[in-house]
Amino acid sequence: MSTPCIEVKNLQKYFKVRNGFLHATDDVSFKIEKGKTMGIVGESGCGKSTLGRTIIHMHESTGGQIFYNGEDVTKVSHHELKELRTHMQMVFQDPYSSLNPRFTVEQTIREPLQLTHKYTKAQIDEEVTQLMELCGVEERLRLAYPHEMDGGRRQRVGIARALALNPEFIVCDEPVSALDVSIQAQVLNLLKELQQKRNLTYMFVTHDLSVVRHISNDIGVMYLGQMVETSESKELFVQPLHPYTKALLSAIPSTNIHSKQERIILKGEITSPINPKPGCRFAARCPYATPECSQPQHLEEVLPNHFVSCHRCKEINNL
Ligand code: SF4
């Protein structure tokens, strides 16, 4: 079997807060094969963006390991980390706030290239032209500022900038959620085309299951900093096994008029992510919770390549 592009083992990212530690990402493990897309879904505040930022070293991890092409990058030197960062980039949710308002399109895309001190001005000009073309940014916008473009074009510029250093792995953090629905499909198609042309590996973070369904090979579902289920995308939509995933999927409107699926409304308080107790963090909202759910649990392979973190998974799903 080939080495995955990204592998994360027991990754933790805690933030110090006044009364303890906020467990933003806790004991998360998964891998992403080269050229594939892993979608990470969950409600806002579940730790999915923190997970992406920790993997590409925008945050320092608290514990666990991150492997890039088989190398544990939590142990690399400062110098190696600088080089490594060129291979891992991020496309942000809101292109308006992530782009420098004082930079034109050309300046935005050329900046990462200039900072490497490896290219001549002519080479950079040529590369900017090619990246604009690749990402569908019209040449007439070369000297335009972010406020002079619509959201879709701004996101295309953000993607061109992320591609400037020819990365292999990109974290796409809610890249279409700030865009009009009519523009979302165009940007998703662009990301797919670029993946094929450049053999990119994506981690696609979103709260929108209908978006992630069309772009991901595999999906990981997060709840309060922990991964509760991972599987192939198609399988997850046909056979969700974790009670939280079932509730999430039940909220997607069905296009099948014969579907009798009812929406599962979750009741109960969301557990605090600050100093959480051991045991299932979904227990306060789970209709199947029993006293055994207060015991620690981890992802287990319940079906081939289908991992679930739930004490009662087999019983609930008659497996
Ligand atoms: Fe529900 Fe218990 Fe499974 Fe948690 S471990 S999801 S509380 S049944």
mmCIF file of C-alpha atoms and ligand atoms in Angstrom:
data_model
loop_
_atom_site.group_PDB
_atom_site.id
_atom_site.type_symbol
_atom_site.label_atom_id
_atom_site.label_comp_id
_atom_site.label_asym_id
_atom_site.label_seq_id
_atom_site.Cartn_x
_atom_site.Cartn_y
_atom_site.Cartn_z
ATOM 1 C CA MET A 1 0.000 0.000 0.000
ATOM 2 C CA SER A 2 1.336 3.493 -0.879
ATOM 3 C CA THR A 3 2.253 6.036 1.814
ATOM 4 C CA PRO A 4 -0.666 8.403 2.507
ATOM 5 C CA CYS A 5 -0.069 12.095 1.814
ATOM 6 C CA ILE A 6 -1.329 12.979 5.306
ATOM 7 C CA GLU A 7 -1.717 10.785 8.352
ATOM 8 C CA VAL A 8 -2.773 12.098 11.740
ATOM 9 C CA LYS A 9 -2.453 10.000 14.894
ATOM 10 C CA ASN A 10 -4.083 10.922 18.211
ATOM 11 C CA LEU A 11 -3.771 14.627 17.392
ATOM 12 C CA GLN A 12 -4.572 17.072 20.195
ATOM 13 C CA LYS A 13 -4.854 20.830 20.164
ATOM 14 C CA TYR A 14 -5.822 22.455 23.471
ATOM 15 C CA PHE A 15 -6.107 26.176 24.157
ATOM 16 C CA LYS A 16 -5.488 27.588 27.625
ATOM 17 C CA VAL A 17 -8.547 29.424 28.903
ATOM 18 C CA ARG A 18 -9.269 31.091 32.247
ATOM 19 C CA ASN A 19 -10.646 27.990 33.953
ATOM 20 C CA GLY A 20 -8.619 25.233 32.283
ATOM 21 C CA PHE A 21 -8.080 23.959 28.739
ATOM 22 C CA LEU A 22 -10.409 24.074 25.784
ATOM 23 C CA HIS A 23 -10.065 20.729 23.993
ATOM 24 C CA ALA A 24 -10.539 21.995 20.417
ATOM 25 C CA THR A 25 -9.157 18.825 18.838
ATOM 26 C CA ASP A 26 -8.802 15.684 20.906
ATOM 27 C CA ASP A 27 -7.312 12.300 20.016
ATOM 28 C CA VAL A 28 -8.087 12.619 16.287
ATOM 29 C CA SER A 29 -6.703 9.995 13.865
ATOM 30 C CA PHE A 30 -7.217 9.545 10.093
ATOM 31 C CA LYS A 31 -5.288 9.424 6.812
ATOM 32 C CA ILE A 32 -5.692 10.989 3.373
ATOM 33 C CA GLU A 33 -4.320 9.162 0.324
ATOM 34 C CA LYS A 34 -2.465 11.188 -2.337
ATOM 35 C CA GLY A 35 -4.739 12.932 -4.830
ATOM 36 C CA LYS A 36 -7.869 12.285 -2.739
ATOM 37 C CA THR A 37 -10.232 14.491 -0.730
ATOM 38 C CA MET A 38 -11.199 13.948 2.880
ATOM 39 C CA GLY A 39 -14.240 15.943 3.922
ATOM 40 C CA ILE A 40 -14.449 16.956 7.580
ATOM 41 C CA VAL A 41 -17.957 17.842 8.716
ATOM 42 C CA GLY A 42 -19.559 18.948 11.958
ATOM 43 C CA GLU A 43 -21.382 21.860 13.542
ATOM 44 C CA SER A 44 -19.647 25.177 13.951
ATOM 45 C CA GLY A 45 -17.265 25.068 16.945
ATOM 46 C CA CYS A 46 -16.648 21.292 16.681
ATOM 47 C CA GLY A 47 -12.917 21.835 16.057
ATOM 48 C CA LYS A 48 -12.766 21.068 12.333
ATOM 49 C CA SER A 49 -11.049 24.342 11.344
ATOM 50 C CA THR A 50 -8.622 24.050 14.273
ATOM 51 C CA LEU A 51 -7.803 20.541 13.068
ATOM 52 C CA GLY A 52 -6.936 21.856 9.569
ATOM 53 C CA ARG A 53 -4.862 24.709 10.943
ATOM 54 C CA THR A 54 -2.976 22.379 13.284
ATOM 55 C CA ILE A 55 -2.139 19.956 10.461
ATOM 56 C CA ILE A 56 -0.580 22.713 8.352
ATOM 57 C CA HIS A 57 1.197 24.176 11.407
ATOM 58 C CA MET A 58 -0.715 27.427 11.679
ATOM 59 C CA HIS A 59 -1.248 26.170 15.273
ATOM 60 C CA GLU A 60 1.288 24.159 17.215
ATOM 61 C CA SER A 61 -0.144 20.775 18.238
ATOM 62 C CA THR A 62 -0.523 19.900 21.938
ATOM 63 C CA GLY A 63 0.082 16.169 21.387
ATOM 64 C CA GLY A 64 -0.052 13.364 18.827
ATOM 65 C CA GLN A 65 1.625 13.005 15.448
ATOM 66 C CA ILE A 66 1.184 14.449 11.946
ATOM 67 C CA PHE A 67 2.842 12.556 9.081
ATOM 68 C CA TYR A 68 3.399 14.205 5.692
ATOM 69 C CA ASN A 69 4.473 11.636 3.081
ATOM 70 C CA GLY A 70 5.488 9.325 5.929
ATOM 71 C CA GLU A 71 7.594 11.884 7.851
ATOM 72 C CA ASP A 72 6.512 12.964 11.343
ATOM 73 C CA VAL A 73 6.362 16.725 10.905
ATOM 74 C CA THR A 74 5.701 17.419 14.595
ATOM 75 C CA LYS A 75 9.415 16.759 15.112
ATOM 76 C CA VAL A 76 11.015 18.750 12.267
ATOM 77 C CA SER A 77 13.382 21.682 12.826
ATOM 78 C CA HIS A 78 12.345 25.313 12.342
ATOM 79 C CA HIS A 79 14.202 25.424 9.004
ATOM 80 C CA GLU A 80 12.539 22.220 7.731
ATOM 81 C CA LEU A 81 9.176 23.516 8.863
ATOM 82 C CA LYS A 82 9.577 26.602 6.654
ATOM 83 C CA GLU A 83 10.206 24.392 3.624
ATOM 84 C CA LEU A 84 7.359 22.082 4.614
ATOM 85 C CA ARG A 85 4.880 24.946 4.788
ATOM 86 C CA THR A 86 5.342 25.561 1.054
ATOM 87 C CA HIS A 87 3.905 22.056 0.398
ATOM 88 C CA MET A 88 0.848 22.647 2.593
ATOM 89 C CA GLN A 89 -1.460 25.577 1.949
ATOM 90 C CA MET A 90 -4.887 26.800 2.957
ATOM 91 C CA VAL A 91 -7.872 28.251 1.105
ATOM 92 C CA PHE A 92 -9.895 30.342 3.534
ATOM 93 C CA GLN A 93 -13.614 30.713 4.066
ATOM 94 C CA ASP A 94 -13.949 34.410 3.490
ATOM 95 C CA PRO A 95 -11.793 35.598 0.594
ATOM 96 C CA TYR A 96 -12.632 39.209 1.430
ATOM 97 C CA SER A 97 -10.958 39.142 4.843
ATOM 98 C CA SER A 98 -8.182 36.702 3.883
ATOM 99 C CA LEU A 99 -6.884 38.876 1.012
ATOM 100 C CA ASN A 100 -4.880 42.015 1.748
ATOM 101 C CA PRO A 101 -7.203 44.913 0.762
ATOM 102 C CA ARG A 102 -4.194 47.017 -0.285
ATOM 103 C CA PHE A 103 -2.856 44.390 -2.716
ATOM 104 C CA THR A 104 -3.917 44.075 -6.330
ATOM 105 C CA VAL A 105 -4.561 40.614 -7.786
ATOM 106 C CA GLU A 106 -1.032 40.584 -9.183
ATOM 107 C CA GLN A 107 0.564 41.579 -5.863
ATOM 108 C CA THR A 108 -1.528 38.999 -3.977
ATOM 109 C CA ILE A 109 -0.391 36.105 -6.164
ATOM 110 C CA ARG A 110 3.208 37.237 -6.572
ATOM 111 C CA GLU A 111 3.918 37.759 -2.842
ATOM 112 C CA PRO A 112 4.531 34.093 -1.866
ATOM 113 C CA LEU A 113 6.757 33.655 -4.932
ATOM 114 C CA GLN A 114 8.795 36.764 -4.088
ATOM 115 C CA LEU A 115 9.291 35.624 -0.488
ATOM 116 C CA THR A 116 11.132 32.492 -1.658
ATOM 117 C CA HIS A 117 13.857 34.657 -3.343
ATOM 118 C CA LYS A 118 14.170 31.880 -5.945
ATOM 119 C CA TYR A 119 12.703 33.563 -9.036
ATOM 120 C CA THR A 120 13.477 36.525 -11.307
ATOM 121 C CA LYS A 121 10.881 39.254 -11.843
ATOM 122 C CA ALA A 122 10.191 37.946 -15.362
ATOM 123 C CA GLN A 123 9.642 34.409 -14.038
ATOM 124 C CA ILE A 124 7.257 35.686 -11.377
ATOM 125 C CA ASP A 125 5.292 37.752 -13.932
ATOM 126 C CA GLU A 126 4.952 34.687 -16.135
ATOM 127 C CA GLU A 127 3.886 32.490 -13.205
ATOM 128 C CA VAL A 128 1.257 35.044 -12.088
ATOM 129 C CA THR A 129 -0.181 35.070 -15.629
ATOM 130 C CA GLN A 130 -0.365 31.277 -15.688
ATOM 131 C CA LEU A 131 -1.933 31.005 -12.227
ATOM 132 C CA MET A 132 -4.585 33.607 -13.104
ATOM 133 C CA GLU A 133 -5.440 31.686 -16.265
ATOM 134 C CA LEU A 134 -5.474 28.344 -14.446
ATOM 135 C CA CYS A 135 -7.895 29.686 -11.822
ATOM 136 C CA GLY A 136 -10.131 31.547 -14.285
ATOM 137 C CA VAL A 137 -9.184 35.096 -13.209
ATOM 138 C CA GLU A 138 -9.449 37.409 -16.217
ATOM 139 C CA GLU A 139 -6.275 39.270 -17.248
ATOM 140 C CA ARG A 140 -8.197 42.581 -17.077
ATOM 141 C CA LEU A 141 -8.382 42.087 -13.268
ATOM 142 C CA ARG A 142 -4.603 41.961 -12.856
ATOM 143 C CA LEU A 143 -4.486 45.386 -11.224
ATOM 144 C CA ALA A 144 -7.882 45.158 -9.475
ATOM 145 C CA TYR A 145 -8.234 45.289 -5.668
ATOM 146 C CA PRO A 146 -10.351 42.800 -3.655
ATOM 147 C CA HIS A 147 -13.225 45.296 -3.184
ATOM 148 C CA GLU A 148 -13.485 45.687 -6.972
ATOM 149 C CA MET A 149 -14.325 41.979 -7.500
ATOM 150 C CA ASP A 150 -17.260 39.720 -6.612
ATOM 151 C CA GLY A 151 -16.914 36.930 -4.019
ATOM 152 C CA GLY A 152 -16.360 34.181 -6.594
ATOM 153 C CA ARG A 153 -13.481 36.021 -8.266
ATOM 154 C CA ARG A 154 -11.935 36.873 -4.900
ATOM 155 C CA GLN A 155 -12.003 33.174 -3.984
ATOM 156 C CA ARG A 156 -10.377 32.311 -7.336
ATOM 157 C CA VAL A 157 -7.581 34.768 -6.477
ATOM 158 C CA GLY A 158 -7.253 33.155 -3.020
ATOM 159 C CA ILE A 159 -6.919 29.748 -4.699
ATOM 160 C CA ALA A 160 -4.337 31.067 -7.194
ATOM 161 C CA ARG A 161 -2.285 32.443 -4.288
ATOM 162 C CA ALA A 162 -2.515 29.104 -2.440
ATOM 163 C CA LEU A 163 -1.241 27.349 -5.577
ATOM 164 C CA ALA A 164 1.675 29.752 -6.176
ATOM 165 C CA LEU A 165 4.233 27.588 -4.382
ATOM 166 C CA ASN A 166 2.972 24.409 -6.063
ATOM 167 C CA PRO A 167 1.710 22.701 -2.880
ATOM 168 C CA GLU A 168 0.738 19.057 -2.673
ATOM 169 C CA PHE A 169 -1.769 19.341 0.190
ATOM 170 C CA ILE A 170 -4.425 22.019 0.654
ATOM 171 C CA VAL A 171 -6.811 22.557 3.554
ATOM 172 C CA CYS A 172 -9.975 24.097 2.105
ATOM 173 C CA ASP A 173 -11.680 25.722 5.105
ATOM 174 C CA GLU A 174 -15.351 26.295 4.215
ATOM 175 C CA PRO A 175 -14.183 27.664 0.824
ATOM 176 C CA VAL A 176 -17.674 28.197 -0.626
ATOM 177 C CA SER A 177 -19.848 28.943 2.398
ATOM 178 C CA ALA A 178 -19.470 32.736 2.048
ATOM 179 C CA LEU A 179 -20.448 32.607 -1.656
ATOM 180 C CA ASP A 180 -23.827 32.817 -3.411
ATOM 181 C CA VAL A 181 -25.255 29.391 -4.174
ATOM 182 C CA SER A 182 -24.959 30.120 -7.924
ATOM 183 C CA ILE A 183 -21.196 30.690 -7.553
ATOM 184 C CA GLN A 184 -20.539 27.775 -5.178
ATOM 185 C CA ALA A 185 -20.732 25.111 -7.909
ATOM 186 C CA GLN A 186 -18.254 27.033 -10.095
ATOM 187 C CA VAL A 187 -15.665 27.224 -7.317
ATOM 188 C CA LEU A 188 -16.185 23.554 -6.369
ATOM 189 C CA ASN A 189 -15.712 22.570 -10.030
ATOM 190 C CA LEU A 190 -12.531 24.652 -10.173
ATOM 191 C CA LEU A 191 -11.166 22.882 -7.079
ATOM 192 C CA LYS A 192 -11.961 19.501 -8.660
ATOM 193 C CA GLU A 193 -10.285 20.453 -11.968
ATOM 194 C CA LEU A 194 -7.179 21.700 -10.168
ATOM 195 C CA GLN A 195 -7.023 18.493 -8.153
ATOM 196 C CA GLN A 196 -6.929 16.449 -11.345
ATOM 197 C CA LYS A 197 -4.429 18.711 -13.118
ATOM 198 C CA ARG A 198 -2.003 18.935 -10.195
ATOM 199 C CA ASN A 199 -2.732 15.709 -8.288
ATOM 200 C CA LEU A 200 -3.643 17.755 -5.196
ATOM 201 C CA THR A 201 -4.687 16.213 -1.894
ATOM 202 C CA TYR A 202 -7.475 18.099 -0.115
ATOM 203 C CA MET A 203 -8.858 18.240 3.380
ATOM 204 C CA PHE A 204 -12.238 19.891 2.850
ATOM 205 C CA VAL A 205 -13.710 21.406 6.001
ATOM 206 C CA THR A 206 -17.400 22.297 5.942
ATOM 207 C CA HIS A 207 -20.646 22.289 7.898
ATOM 208 C CA ASP A 208 -22.548 21.650 4.657
ATOM 209 C CA LEU A 209 -23.070 17.941 4.016
ATOM 210 C CA SER A 210 -24.508 18.427 0.545
ATOM 211 C CA VAL A 211 -21.294 20.229 -0.517
ATOM 212 C CA VAL A 212 -18.952 17.655 0.979
ATOM 213 C CA ARG A 213 -20.845 14.771 -0.599
ATOM 214 C CA HIS A 214 -19.908 15.898 -4.110
ATOM 215 C CA ILE A 215 -16.250 16.571 -3.533
ATOM 216 C CA SER A 216 -15.024 13.999 -0.997
ATOM 217 C CA ASN A 217 -13.754 10.441 -1.383
ATOM 218 C CA ASP A 218 -13.920 9.936 2.380
ATOM 219 C CA ILE A 219 -15.676 11.810 5.171
ATOM 220 C CA GLY A 220 -14.881 12.314 8.835
ATOM 221 C CA VAL A 221 -17.615 13.526 11.188
ATOM 222 C CA MET A 222 -16.487 15.582 14.179
ATOM 223 C CA TYR A 223 -18.325 16.323 17.405
ATOM 224 C CA LEU A 224 -16.875 18.537 20.142
ATOM 225 C CA GLY A 225 -13.236 18.084 19.094
ATOM 226 C CA GLN A 226 -13.428 14.341 18.445
ATOM 227 C CA MET A 227 -13.864 12.270 15.312
ATOM 228 C CA VAL A 228 -16.966 10.146 15.807
ATOM 229 C CA GLU A 229 -17.191 8.431 12.419
ATOM 230 C CA THR A 230 -15.068 8.043 9.274
ATOM 231 C CA SER A 231 -15.891 6.139 6.118
ATOM 232 C CA GLU A 232 -16.027 6.327 2.348
ATOM 233 C CA SER A 233 -18.290 9.192 1.329
ATOM 234 C CA LYS A 234 -20.844 7.029 -0.523
ATOM 235 C CA GLU A 235 -21.118 4.563 2.344
ATOM 236 C CA LEU A 236 -21.580 7.279 4.967
ATOM 237 C CA PHE A 237 -24.616 8.653 3.171
ATOM 238 C CA VAL A 238 -26.161 5.214 2.690
ATOM 239 C CA GLN A 239 -25.336 3.747 6.082
ATOM 240 C CA PRO A 240 -24.486 6.287 8.801
ATOM 241 C CA LEU A 241 -23.760 4.386 12.020
ATOM 242 C CA HIS A 242 -23.076 6.963 14.760
ATOM 243 C CA PRO A 243 -26.200 8.534 16.346
ATOM 244 C CA TYR A 244 -24.789 12.035 15.726
ATOM 245 C CA THR A 245 -24.121 11.333 12.025
ATOM 246 C CA LYS A 246 -27.656 9.959 11.662
ATOM 247 C CA ALA A 247 -29.035 13.220 13.100
ATOM 248 C CA LEU A 248 -26.839 15.359 10.818
ATOM 249 C CA LEU A 249 -27.854 13.460 7.698
ATOM 250 C CA SER A 250 -31.537 13.504 8.623
ATOM 251 C CA ALA A 251 -31.413 17.317 8.330
ATOM 252 C CA ILE A 252 -30.588 17.174 4.579
ATOM 253 C CA PRO A 253 -33.780 17.591 2.535
ATOM 254 C CA SER A 254 -34.436 14.429 0.515
ATOM 255 C CA THR A 255 -34.972 14.696 -3.251
ATOM 256 C CA ASN A 256 -36.814 11.380 -3.159
ATOM 257 C CA ILE A 257 -40.535 12.056 -2.639
ATOM 258 C CA HIS A 258 -41.020 8.440 -1.469
ATOM 259 C CA SER A 259 -38.412 8.837 1.266
ATOM 260 C CA LYS A 260 -39.942 8.374 4.712
ATOM 261 C CA GLN A 261 -36.851 9.540 6.564
ATOM 262 C CA GLU A 262 -37.774 11.799 9.444
ATOM 263 C CA ARG A 263 -35.616 14.577 10.743
ATOM 264 C CA ILE A 264 -33.972 13.687 14.075
ATOM 265 C CA ILE A 265 -34.151 16.683 16.391
ATOM 266 C CA LEU A 266 -31.405 16.594 19.004
ATOM 267 C CA LYS A 267 -32.395 17.624 22.499
ATOM 268 C CA GLY A 268 -30.216 18.332 25.513
ATOM 269 C CA GLU A 269 -27.350 20.686 26.267
ATOM 270 C CA ILE A 270 -24.109 20.647 24.306
ATOM 271 C CA THR A 271 -21.330 19.498 26.664
ATOM 272 C CA SER A 272 -18.626 22.082 27.381
ATOM 273 C CA PRO A 273 -15.340 21.541 25.496
ATOM 274 C CA ILE A 274 -13.485 23.004 28.509
ATOM 275 C CA ASN A 275 -11.963 20.244 30.679
ATOM 276 C CA PRO A 276 -14.375 17.602 29.283
ATOM 277 C CA LYS A 277 -14.913 14.414 31.287
ATOM 278 C CA PRO A 278 -13.859 11.071 29.848
ATOM 279 C CA GLY A 279 -16.628 9.247 28.024
ATOM 280 C CA CYS A 280 -18.811 10.068 25.063
ATOM 281 C CA ARG A 281 -19.172 13.826 24.541
ATOM 282 C CA PHE A 282 -22.421 13.293 22.685
ATOM 283 C CA ALA A 283 -24.069 11.511 25.641
ATOM 284 C CA ALA A 284 -26.055 14.566 26.836
ATOM 285 C CA ARG A 285 -27.877 14.708 23.463
ATOM 286 C CA CYS A 286 -27.887 11.047 22.474
ATOM 287 C CA PRO A 287 -31.218 9.172 22.557
ATOM 288 C CA TYR A 288 -29.339 5.870 23.091
ATOM 289 C CA ALA A 289 -27.132 6.947 26.028
ATOM 290 C CA THR A 290 -26.691 4.510 28.941
ATOM 291 C CA PRO A 291 -24.349 4.606 31.975
ATOM 292 C CA GLU A 292 -21.664 2.668 30.018
ATOM 293 C CA CYS A 293 -21.340 5.717 27.693
ATOM 294 C CA SER A 294 -19.459 7.535 30.476
ATOM 295 C CA GLN A 295 -16.502 5.198 29.784
ATOM 296 C CA PRO A 296 -13.787 6.427 27.366
ATOM 297 C CA GLN A 297 -14.255 5.169 23.803
ATOM 298 C CA HIS A 298 -12.261 5.372 20.551
ATOM 299 C CA LEU A 299 -12.836 4.912 16.830
ATOM 300 C CA GLU A 300 -13.216 1.214 16.006
ATOM 301 C CA GLU A 301 -13.539 -0.451 12.612
ATOM 302 C CA VAL A 302 -17.157 -1.604 12.659
ATOM 303 C CA LEU A 303 -17.442 -2.408 8.919
ATOM 304 C CA PRO A 304 -14.544 -2.555 6.413
ATOM 305 C CA ASN A 305 -12.949 0.934 6.332
ATOM 306 C CA HIS A 306 -15.860 2.300 8.358
ATOM 307 C CA PHE A 307 -14.805 3.517 11.817
ATOM 308 C CA VAL A 308 -17.180 4.608 14.583
ATOM 309 C CA SER A 309 -16.655 5.845 18.132
ATOM 310 C CA CYS A 310 -19.709 4.572 20.046
ATOM 311 C CA HIS A 311 -20.032 1.897 22.724
ATOM 312 C CA ARG A 312 -23.444 0.822 21.481
ATOM 313 C CA CYS A 313 -22.878 1.133 17.709
ATOM 314 C CA LYS A 314 -23.381 -2.563 16.852
ATOM 315 C CA GLU A 315 -26.451 -2.879 19.038
ATOM 316 C CA ILE A 316 -28.079 0.300 17.698
ATOM 317 C CA ASN A 317 -27.430 -0.702 14.069
ATOM 318 C CA ASN A 318 -28.165 -4.466 14.447
ATOM 319 C CA LEU A 319 -24.683 -5.389 13.179
HETATM 320 FE FE1 SF4 B 1 -24.782 7.564 22.272
HETATM 321 FE FE2 SF4 B 1 -23.461 6.131 24.061
HETATM 322 FE FE3 SF4 B 1 -22.898 5.867 21.480
HETATM 323 FE FE4 SF4 B 1 -22.247 8.097 22.791
HETATM 324 S S1 SF4 B 1 -21.421 6.054 23.171
HETATM 325 S S2 SF4 B 1 -23.158 7.952 20.788
HETATM 326 S S3 SF4 B 1 -23.949 8.301 24.206
HETATM 327 S S4 SF4 B 1 -24.829 5.349 22.503
#
